[in-house]
Coordinates of C-alpha atoms in Angstrom, one line a residue:
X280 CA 2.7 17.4 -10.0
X281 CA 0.6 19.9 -12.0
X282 CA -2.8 19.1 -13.4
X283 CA -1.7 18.4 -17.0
X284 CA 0.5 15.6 -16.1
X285 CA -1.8 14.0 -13.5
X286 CA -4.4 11.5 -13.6
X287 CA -7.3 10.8 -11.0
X288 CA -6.6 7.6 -10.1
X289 CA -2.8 8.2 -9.1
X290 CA -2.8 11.8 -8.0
X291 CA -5.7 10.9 -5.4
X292 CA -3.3 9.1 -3.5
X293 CA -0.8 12.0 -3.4
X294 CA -3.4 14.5 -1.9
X295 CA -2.9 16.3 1.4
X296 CA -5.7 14.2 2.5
X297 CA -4.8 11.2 1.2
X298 CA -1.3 11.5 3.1
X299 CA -3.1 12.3 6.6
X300 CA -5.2 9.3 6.3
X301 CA -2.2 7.1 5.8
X302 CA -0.9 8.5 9.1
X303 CA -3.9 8.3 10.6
X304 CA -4.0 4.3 9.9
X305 CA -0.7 4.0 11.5
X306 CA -1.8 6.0 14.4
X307 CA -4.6 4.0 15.1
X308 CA -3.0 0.8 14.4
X309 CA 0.3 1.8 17.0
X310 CA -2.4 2.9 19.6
X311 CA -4.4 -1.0 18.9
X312 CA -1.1 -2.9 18.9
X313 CA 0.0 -0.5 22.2
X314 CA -3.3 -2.1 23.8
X315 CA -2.4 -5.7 22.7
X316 CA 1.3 -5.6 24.9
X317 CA -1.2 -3.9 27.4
X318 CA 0.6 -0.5 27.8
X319 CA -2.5 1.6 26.2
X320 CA -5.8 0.3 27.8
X321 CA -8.0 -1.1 25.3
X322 CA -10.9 1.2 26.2
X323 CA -8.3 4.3 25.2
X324 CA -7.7 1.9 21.8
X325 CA -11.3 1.8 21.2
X326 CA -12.2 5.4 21.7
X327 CA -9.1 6.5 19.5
X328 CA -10.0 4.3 16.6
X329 CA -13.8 5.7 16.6
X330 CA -13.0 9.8 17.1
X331 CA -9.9 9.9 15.5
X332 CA -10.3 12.8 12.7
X333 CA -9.4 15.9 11.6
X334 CA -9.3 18.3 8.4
X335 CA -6.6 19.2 6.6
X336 CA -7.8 23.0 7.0
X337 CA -7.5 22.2 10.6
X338 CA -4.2 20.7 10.3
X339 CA -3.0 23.7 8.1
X340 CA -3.8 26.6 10.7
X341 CA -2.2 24.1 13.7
X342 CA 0.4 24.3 11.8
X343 CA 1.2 28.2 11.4
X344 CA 1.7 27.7 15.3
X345 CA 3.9 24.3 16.2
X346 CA 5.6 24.7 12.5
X347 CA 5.7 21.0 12.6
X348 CA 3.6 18.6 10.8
X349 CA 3.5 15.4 12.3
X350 CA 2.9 17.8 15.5
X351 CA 0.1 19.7 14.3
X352 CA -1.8 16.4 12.8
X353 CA -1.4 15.0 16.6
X354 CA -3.1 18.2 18.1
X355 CA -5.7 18.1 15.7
X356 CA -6.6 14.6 15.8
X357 CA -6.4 14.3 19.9
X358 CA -8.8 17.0 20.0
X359 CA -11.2 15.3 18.2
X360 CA -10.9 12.4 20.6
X361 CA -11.2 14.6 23.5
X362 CA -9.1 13.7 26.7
X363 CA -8.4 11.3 28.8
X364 CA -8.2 8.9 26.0
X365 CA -6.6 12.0 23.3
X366 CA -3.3 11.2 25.7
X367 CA -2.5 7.8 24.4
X368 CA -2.5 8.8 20.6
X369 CA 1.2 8.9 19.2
X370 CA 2.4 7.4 22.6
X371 CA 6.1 5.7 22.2
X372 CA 6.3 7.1 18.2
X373 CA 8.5 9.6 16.8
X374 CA 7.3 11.5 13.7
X375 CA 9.2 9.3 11.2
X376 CA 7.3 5.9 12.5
X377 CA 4.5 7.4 11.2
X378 CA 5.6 9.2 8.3
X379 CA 7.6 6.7 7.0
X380 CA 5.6 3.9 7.7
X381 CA 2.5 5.8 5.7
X382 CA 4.9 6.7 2.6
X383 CA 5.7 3.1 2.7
X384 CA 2.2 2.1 2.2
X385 CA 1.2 4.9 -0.3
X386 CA 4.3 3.9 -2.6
X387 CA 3.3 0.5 -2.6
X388 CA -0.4 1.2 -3.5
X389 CA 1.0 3.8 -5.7
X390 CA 3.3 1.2 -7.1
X391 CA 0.4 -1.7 -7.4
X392 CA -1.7 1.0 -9.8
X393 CA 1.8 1.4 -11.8
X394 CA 1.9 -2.2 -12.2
X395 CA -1.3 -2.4 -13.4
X396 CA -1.0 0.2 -16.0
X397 CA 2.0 -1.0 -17.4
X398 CA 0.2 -4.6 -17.5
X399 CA -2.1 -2.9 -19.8
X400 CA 0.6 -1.3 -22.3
X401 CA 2.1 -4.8 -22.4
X402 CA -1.2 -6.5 -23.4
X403 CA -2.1 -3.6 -26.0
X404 CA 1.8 -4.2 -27.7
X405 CA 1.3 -7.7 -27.8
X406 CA -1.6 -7.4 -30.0
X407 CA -0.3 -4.9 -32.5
X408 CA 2.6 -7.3 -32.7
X409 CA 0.8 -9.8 -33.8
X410 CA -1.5 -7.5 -35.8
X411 CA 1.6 -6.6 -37.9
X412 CA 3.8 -9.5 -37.6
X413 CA 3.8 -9.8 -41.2
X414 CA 4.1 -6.2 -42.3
X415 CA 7.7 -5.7 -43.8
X416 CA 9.3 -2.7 -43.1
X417 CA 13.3 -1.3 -43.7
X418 CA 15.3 -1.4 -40.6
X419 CA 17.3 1.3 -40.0
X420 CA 21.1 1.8 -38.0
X421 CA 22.4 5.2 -37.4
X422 CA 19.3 6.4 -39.5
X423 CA 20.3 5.2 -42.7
X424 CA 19.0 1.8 -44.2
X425 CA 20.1 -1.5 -43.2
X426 CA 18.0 -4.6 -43.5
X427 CA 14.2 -5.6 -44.0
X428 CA 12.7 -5.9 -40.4
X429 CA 8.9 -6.0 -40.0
X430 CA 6.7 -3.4 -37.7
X431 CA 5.5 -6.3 -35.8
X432 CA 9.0 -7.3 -34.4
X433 CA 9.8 -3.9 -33.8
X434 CA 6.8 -3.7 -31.4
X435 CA 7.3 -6.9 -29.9
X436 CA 10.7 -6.4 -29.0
X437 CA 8.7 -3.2 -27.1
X438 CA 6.5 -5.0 -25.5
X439 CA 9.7 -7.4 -24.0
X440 CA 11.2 -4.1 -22.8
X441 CA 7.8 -2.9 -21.0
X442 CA 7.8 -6.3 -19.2
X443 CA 11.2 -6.1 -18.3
X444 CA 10.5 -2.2 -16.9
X445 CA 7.1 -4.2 -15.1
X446 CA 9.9 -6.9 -13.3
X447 CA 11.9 -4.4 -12.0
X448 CA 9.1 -2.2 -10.9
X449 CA 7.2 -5.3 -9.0
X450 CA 10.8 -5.5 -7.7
X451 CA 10.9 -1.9 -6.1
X452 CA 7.4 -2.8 -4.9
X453 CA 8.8 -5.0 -2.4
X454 CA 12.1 -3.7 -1.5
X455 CA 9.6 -0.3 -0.1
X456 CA 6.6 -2.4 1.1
X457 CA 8.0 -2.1 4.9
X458 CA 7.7 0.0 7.8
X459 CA 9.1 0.7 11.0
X460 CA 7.9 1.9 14.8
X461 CA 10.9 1.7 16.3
X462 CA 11.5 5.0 17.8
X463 CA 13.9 7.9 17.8
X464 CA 17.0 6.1 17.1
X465 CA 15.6 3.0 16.0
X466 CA 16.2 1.1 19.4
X467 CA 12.8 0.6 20.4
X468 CA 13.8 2.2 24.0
X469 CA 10.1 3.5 24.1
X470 CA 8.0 1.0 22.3
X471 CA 7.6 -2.5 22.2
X472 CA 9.3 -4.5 18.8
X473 CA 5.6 -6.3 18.8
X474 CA 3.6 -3.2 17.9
X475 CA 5.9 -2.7 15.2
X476 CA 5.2 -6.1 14.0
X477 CA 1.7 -5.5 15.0
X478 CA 1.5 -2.5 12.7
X479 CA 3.4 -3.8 9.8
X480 CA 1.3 -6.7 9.4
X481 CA -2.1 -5.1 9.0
X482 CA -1.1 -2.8 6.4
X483 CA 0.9 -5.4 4.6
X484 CA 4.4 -4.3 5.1
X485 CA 7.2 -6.0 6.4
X486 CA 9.0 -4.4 9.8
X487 CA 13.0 -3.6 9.0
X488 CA 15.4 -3.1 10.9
X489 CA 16.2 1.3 10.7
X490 CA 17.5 4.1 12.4
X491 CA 14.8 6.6 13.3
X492 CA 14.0 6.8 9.1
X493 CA 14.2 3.6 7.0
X494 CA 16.9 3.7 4.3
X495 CA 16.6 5.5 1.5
X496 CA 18.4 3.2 -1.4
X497 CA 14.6 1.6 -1.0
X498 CA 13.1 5.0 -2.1
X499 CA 16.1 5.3 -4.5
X500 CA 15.5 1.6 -6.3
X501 CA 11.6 2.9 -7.3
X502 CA 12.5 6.3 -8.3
X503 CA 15.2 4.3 -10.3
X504 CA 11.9 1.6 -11.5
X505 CA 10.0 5.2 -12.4
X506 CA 13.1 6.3 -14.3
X507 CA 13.4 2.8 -16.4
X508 CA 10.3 2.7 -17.4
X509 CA 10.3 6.3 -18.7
X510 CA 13.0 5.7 -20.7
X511 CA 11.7 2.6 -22.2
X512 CA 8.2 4.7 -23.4
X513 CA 10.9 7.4 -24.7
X514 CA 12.5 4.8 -26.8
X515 CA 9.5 3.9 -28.1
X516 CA 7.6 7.5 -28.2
X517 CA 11.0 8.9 -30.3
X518 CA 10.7 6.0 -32.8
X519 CA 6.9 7.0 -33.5
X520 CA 8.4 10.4 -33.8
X521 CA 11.1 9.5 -36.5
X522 CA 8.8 6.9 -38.4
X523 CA 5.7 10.2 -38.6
X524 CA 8.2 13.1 -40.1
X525 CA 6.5 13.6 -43.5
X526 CA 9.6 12.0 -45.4
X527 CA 9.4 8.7 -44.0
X528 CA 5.5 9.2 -42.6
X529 CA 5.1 5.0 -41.7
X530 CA 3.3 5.1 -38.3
X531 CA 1.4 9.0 -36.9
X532 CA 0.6 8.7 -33.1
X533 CA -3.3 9.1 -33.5
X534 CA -4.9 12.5 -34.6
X535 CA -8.7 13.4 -34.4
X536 CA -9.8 15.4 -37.4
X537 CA -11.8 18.0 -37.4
X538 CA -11.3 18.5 -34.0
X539 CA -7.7 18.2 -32.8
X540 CA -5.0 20.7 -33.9
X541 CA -2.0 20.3 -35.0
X542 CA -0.8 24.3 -35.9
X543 CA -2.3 27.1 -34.6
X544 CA -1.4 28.7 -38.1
X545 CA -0.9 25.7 -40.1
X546 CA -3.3 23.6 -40.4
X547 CA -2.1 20.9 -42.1
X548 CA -0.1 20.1 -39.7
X549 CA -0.1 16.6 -37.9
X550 CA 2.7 16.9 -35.4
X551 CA 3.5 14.0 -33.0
X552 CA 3.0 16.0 -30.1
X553 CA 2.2 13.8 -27.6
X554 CA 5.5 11.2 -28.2
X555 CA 7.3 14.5 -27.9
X556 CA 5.2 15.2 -24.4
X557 CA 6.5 11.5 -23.3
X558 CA 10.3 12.3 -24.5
X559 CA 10.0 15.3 -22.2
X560 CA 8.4 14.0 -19.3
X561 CA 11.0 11.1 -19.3
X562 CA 14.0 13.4 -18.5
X563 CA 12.2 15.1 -15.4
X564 CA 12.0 11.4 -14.6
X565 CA 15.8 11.0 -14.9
X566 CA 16.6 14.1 -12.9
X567 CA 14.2 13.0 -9.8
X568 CA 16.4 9.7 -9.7
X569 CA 19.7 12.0 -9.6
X570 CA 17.8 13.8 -6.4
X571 CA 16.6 10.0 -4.7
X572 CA 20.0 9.0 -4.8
X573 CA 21.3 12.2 -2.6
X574 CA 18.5 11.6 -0.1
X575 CA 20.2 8.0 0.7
X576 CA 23.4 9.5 2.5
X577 CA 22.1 11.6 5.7
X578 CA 24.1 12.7 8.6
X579 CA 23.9 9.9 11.3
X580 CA 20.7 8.3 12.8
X581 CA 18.6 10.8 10.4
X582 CA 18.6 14.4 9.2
X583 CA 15.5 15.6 7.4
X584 CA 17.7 17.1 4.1
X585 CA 15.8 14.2 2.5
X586 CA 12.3 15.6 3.3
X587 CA 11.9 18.5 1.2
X588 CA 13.1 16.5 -1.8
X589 CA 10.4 13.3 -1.4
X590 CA 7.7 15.7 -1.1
X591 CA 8.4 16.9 -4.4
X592 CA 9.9 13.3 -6.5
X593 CA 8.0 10.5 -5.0
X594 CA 4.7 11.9 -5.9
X595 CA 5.9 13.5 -9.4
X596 CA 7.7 11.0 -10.3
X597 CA 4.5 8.0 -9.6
X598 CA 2.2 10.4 -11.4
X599 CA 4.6 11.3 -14.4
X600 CA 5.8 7.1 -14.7
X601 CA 1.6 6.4 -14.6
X602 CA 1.0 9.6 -17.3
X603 CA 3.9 8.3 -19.5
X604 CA 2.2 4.8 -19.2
X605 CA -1.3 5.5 -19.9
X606 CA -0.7 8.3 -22.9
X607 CA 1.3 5.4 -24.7
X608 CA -1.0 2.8 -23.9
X609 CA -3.4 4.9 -25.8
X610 CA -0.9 6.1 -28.5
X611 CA -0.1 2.2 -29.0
X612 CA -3.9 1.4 -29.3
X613 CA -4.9 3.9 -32.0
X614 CA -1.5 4.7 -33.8
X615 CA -2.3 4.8 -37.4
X616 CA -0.2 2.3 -39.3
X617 CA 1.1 2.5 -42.8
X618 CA 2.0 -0.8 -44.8
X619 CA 1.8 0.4 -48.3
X620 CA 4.2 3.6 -47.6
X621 CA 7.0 0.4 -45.4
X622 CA 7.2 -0.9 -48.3
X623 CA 7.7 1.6 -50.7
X624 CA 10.5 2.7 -48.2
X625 CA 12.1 -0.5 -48.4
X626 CA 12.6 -0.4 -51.8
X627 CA 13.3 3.5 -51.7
X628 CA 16.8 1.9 -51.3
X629 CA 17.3 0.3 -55.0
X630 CA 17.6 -3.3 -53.3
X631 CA 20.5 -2.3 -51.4
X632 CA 19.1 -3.7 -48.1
X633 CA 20.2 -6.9 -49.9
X634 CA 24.0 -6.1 -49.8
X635 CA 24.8 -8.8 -47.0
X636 CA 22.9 -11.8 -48.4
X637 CA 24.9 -10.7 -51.7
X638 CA 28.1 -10.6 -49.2
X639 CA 27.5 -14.0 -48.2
X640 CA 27.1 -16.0 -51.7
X641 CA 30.2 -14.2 -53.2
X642 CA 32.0 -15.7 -49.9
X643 CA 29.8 -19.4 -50.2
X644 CA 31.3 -19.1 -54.1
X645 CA 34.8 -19.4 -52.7
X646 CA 35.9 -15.3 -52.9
X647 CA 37.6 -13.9 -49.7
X648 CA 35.4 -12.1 -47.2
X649 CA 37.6 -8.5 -48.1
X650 CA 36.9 -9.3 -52.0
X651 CA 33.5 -9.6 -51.9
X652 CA 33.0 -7.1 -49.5
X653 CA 35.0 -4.6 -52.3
X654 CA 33.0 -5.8 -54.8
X655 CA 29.5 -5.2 -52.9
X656 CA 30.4 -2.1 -52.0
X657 CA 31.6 -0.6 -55.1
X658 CA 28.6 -1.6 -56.7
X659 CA 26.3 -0.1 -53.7
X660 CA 27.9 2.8 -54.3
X661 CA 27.5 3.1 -58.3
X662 CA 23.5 2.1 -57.1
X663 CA 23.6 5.2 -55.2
X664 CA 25.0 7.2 -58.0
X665 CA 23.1 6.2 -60.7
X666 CA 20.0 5.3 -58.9
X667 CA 19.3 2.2 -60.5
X668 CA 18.2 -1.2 -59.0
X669 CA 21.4 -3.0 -57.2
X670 CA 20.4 -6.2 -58.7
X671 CA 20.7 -4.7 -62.2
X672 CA 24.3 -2.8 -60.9
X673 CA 25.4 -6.5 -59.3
X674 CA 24.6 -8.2 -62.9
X675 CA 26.4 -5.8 -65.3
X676 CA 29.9 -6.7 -63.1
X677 CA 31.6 -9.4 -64.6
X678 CA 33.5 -10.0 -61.0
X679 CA 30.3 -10.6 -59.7
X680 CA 28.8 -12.8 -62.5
X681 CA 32.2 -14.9 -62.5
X682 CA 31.5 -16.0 -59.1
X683 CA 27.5 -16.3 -59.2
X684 CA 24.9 -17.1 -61.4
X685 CA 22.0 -14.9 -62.2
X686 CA 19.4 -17.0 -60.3
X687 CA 21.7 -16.9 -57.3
X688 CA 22.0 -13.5 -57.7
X689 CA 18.4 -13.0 -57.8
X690 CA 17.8 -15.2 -55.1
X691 CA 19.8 -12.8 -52.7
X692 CA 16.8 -10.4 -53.0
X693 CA 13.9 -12.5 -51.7
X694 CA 12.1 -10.6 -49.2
X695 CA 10.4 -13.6 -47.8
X696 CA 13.6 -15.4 -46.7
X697 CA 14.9 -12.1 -45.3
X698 CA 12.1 -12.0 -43.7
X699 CA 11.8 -16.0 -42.4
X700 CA 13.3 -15.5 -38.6
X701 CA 11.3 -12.3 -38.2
X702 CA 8.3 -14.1 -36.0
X703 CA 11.4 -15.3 -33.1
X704 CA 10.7 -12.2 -31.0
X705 CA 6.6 -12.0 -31.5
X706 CA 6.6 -15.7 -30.2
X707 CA 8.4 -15.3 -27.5
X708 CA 6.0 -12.9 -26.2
X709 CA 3.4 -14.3 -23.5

């Protein structure tokens, strides 16, 4: 992943570095666990696990000449232990023990830091829920007015997607938290199933069953966790973006003043660039799960068609997921909130957010569901033409009047009992 979309904390695991040291864990480990079954002598085990090292510059030139990774990082690394003990390092393994077994461990550690970042977004949505649980606001189908919501609900009912995203994520955690050291074809013809077990343990993985790579529907299911959760901040990264144009201008993703700029030749601009960043980002997330889910068929025992690929999604597609995540944790935190300009959108509508409470008494009064639904509309529509208050419209029909009385009329306009179920979803946050 480029610079712009990576943060420290994720993109240090990703690192050529990084991956070799992940290997080298598994190396040592396989050599210990070798000694334990007593095929490696435990002298050899010792001396491995204190000279085992390399660079990756060192690993780089090796590889100009064997034009094999796992190959090169063996030379490299037996060199530094220096024979008669250099012999025993990668003994019984075949390059996808290790290189699986590492990913495995990276992706879950990559996968913990998700977690925790998403864990973060959820506790910074609950409070603006409950911040705003009482600010009203219109709610809106297909675009166009429907009935009075409030902000808080609307970001509480966020806040229950992001925890849905964190289940299924803490889901893909464990279905890729294993390993395997079972050799070429997965048979374990030249290594003991207790090393495997030995391995496993110590870096917190669980040993499956595999051919000589482990499936690839587990890689699949958190490139598809990745995927979810982009989406979900898109849903909610495209809403900031609707509720900021300047007609509606409700909620602006945060903006610093004086320094930040929003136009290089306009400069009263105030764009929501960074929501648009997240809708963006999202649909490279959505294209690296189309590209996971090719990797899972391969020819036979293994082919390495998948390799390329992984090189390139698995580490994009942890740094974009944990980008998306922190930019709207801090878009959430600071978004600038307007109450006053809500409601003077809700009533930008003449009252006509009221039609179904209106709906309802006409039916309650003993008219058919199609007669009052005629009568509610035809008025709507002469509220929209005339641009007068629907209450006022609703009162000069006689229809209307014959069925309800003014203060029942009037009573189909309070905002409070519109508004009376609105805290369901904020308390059902925990």
């Amino acid at each position: 992943m480029i610079p712009r979309y990576s943060l420290a904390p994720m993109a240090a695991l990703f690192t050529d570095e990084a991956r070799y040291r992940a290997w080298l864990e598994v190396e040592i480990l396989a050599t210990a666990g070798q000694a334990e079954v007593g095929v490696v002598p435990k002298s050899a085990a010792a001396a491995i696990s204190d000279r085992a090292d390399f660079t990756v510059a060192e690993i780089e030139a090796r590889e100009q000449v064997t034009e094999h990774d796992v190959a090169a990082f063996v030379d490299v690394v037996q060199a530094h232990i220096g024979e008669p003990e250099a012999a025993w390092l990668h003994y019984g393994l075949t390059s996808s023990d290790v290189v699986d077994t590492a990913l495995s461990l990276t992706l879950v550690r990559a996968a913990t830091l998700l977690l925790a970042s998403v864990d973060a977004l959820v506790t910074v949505l609950i409070a603006q829920a409950r911040t705003y649980s009482d600010v009203a606001m219109v709610g809106r189908t297909h675009g166009i007015h429907a009935e009075p919501t409030t902000f808080g609900a609307k970001v509480a009912l966020w806040a229950l997607a992001a925890q849905r995203d964190r289940e299924r994520l803490a889901r893909a955690r464990a279905t890729i938290a294993v390993g395997k050291l079972s050799g070429a074809v997965g048979t374990f013809s030249n290594i003991d199933p207790r090393v495997e077990v030995f391995v496993c343990e110590r870096l917190g993985l669980t040993a499956v069953p595999a051919t000589q790579v482990l499936a690839r529907d587990r890689h699949a299911e958190l490139l598809y966790a990745c995927a979810s959760l982009g989406a979900t901040i898109e849903s909610f990264a495209l809403e900031i973006r609707h509720l900021q144009r300047t007609e509606v201008r409700e909620v602006e993703e945060p903006f610093r003043a004086g320094e930040q700029k929003g136009s290089s030749a306009m400069p009263h601009k105030r764009n929501p660039v960074k929501c648009e960043q997240i809708c963006g980002l999202a649909r490279v997330l959505r294209a690296n799960l189309q590209a996971g889910l090719e990797n899972v068929a391969l020819w036979h025992e293994r082919d390495i068609s998948h390799s390329s690929v992984e090189r390139i999604i698995l580490p994009d597609s942890l740094n974009l997921a944990y980008y998306v995540t922190e930019k709207f944790r801090s878009i959430a935190e600071k978004m600038v909130v307007y109450p006053e300009r809500m409601l003077e959108n809700l009533q930008a509508s003449y009252g006509l957010v009221f039609s179904q409470p209106v709906l309802l008494a006409l039916v309650e009064a003993g008219c058919s569901r199609d007669d009052a639904y005629r009568m509610v509309q035809r008025n709507a529509m002469k509220t929209w033409d005339e641009r007068r208050p629907f209450v006022e419209v609703l009162g000069e029909d006689s229809e209307v009047l014959s069925a309800l009385s003014v203060d029942q009329l009037q009573a189909c306009f309070d905002l409070d009992r519109a508004l009376q179920q609105s805290h369901r979803a904020i308390e059902s946050l925990s």
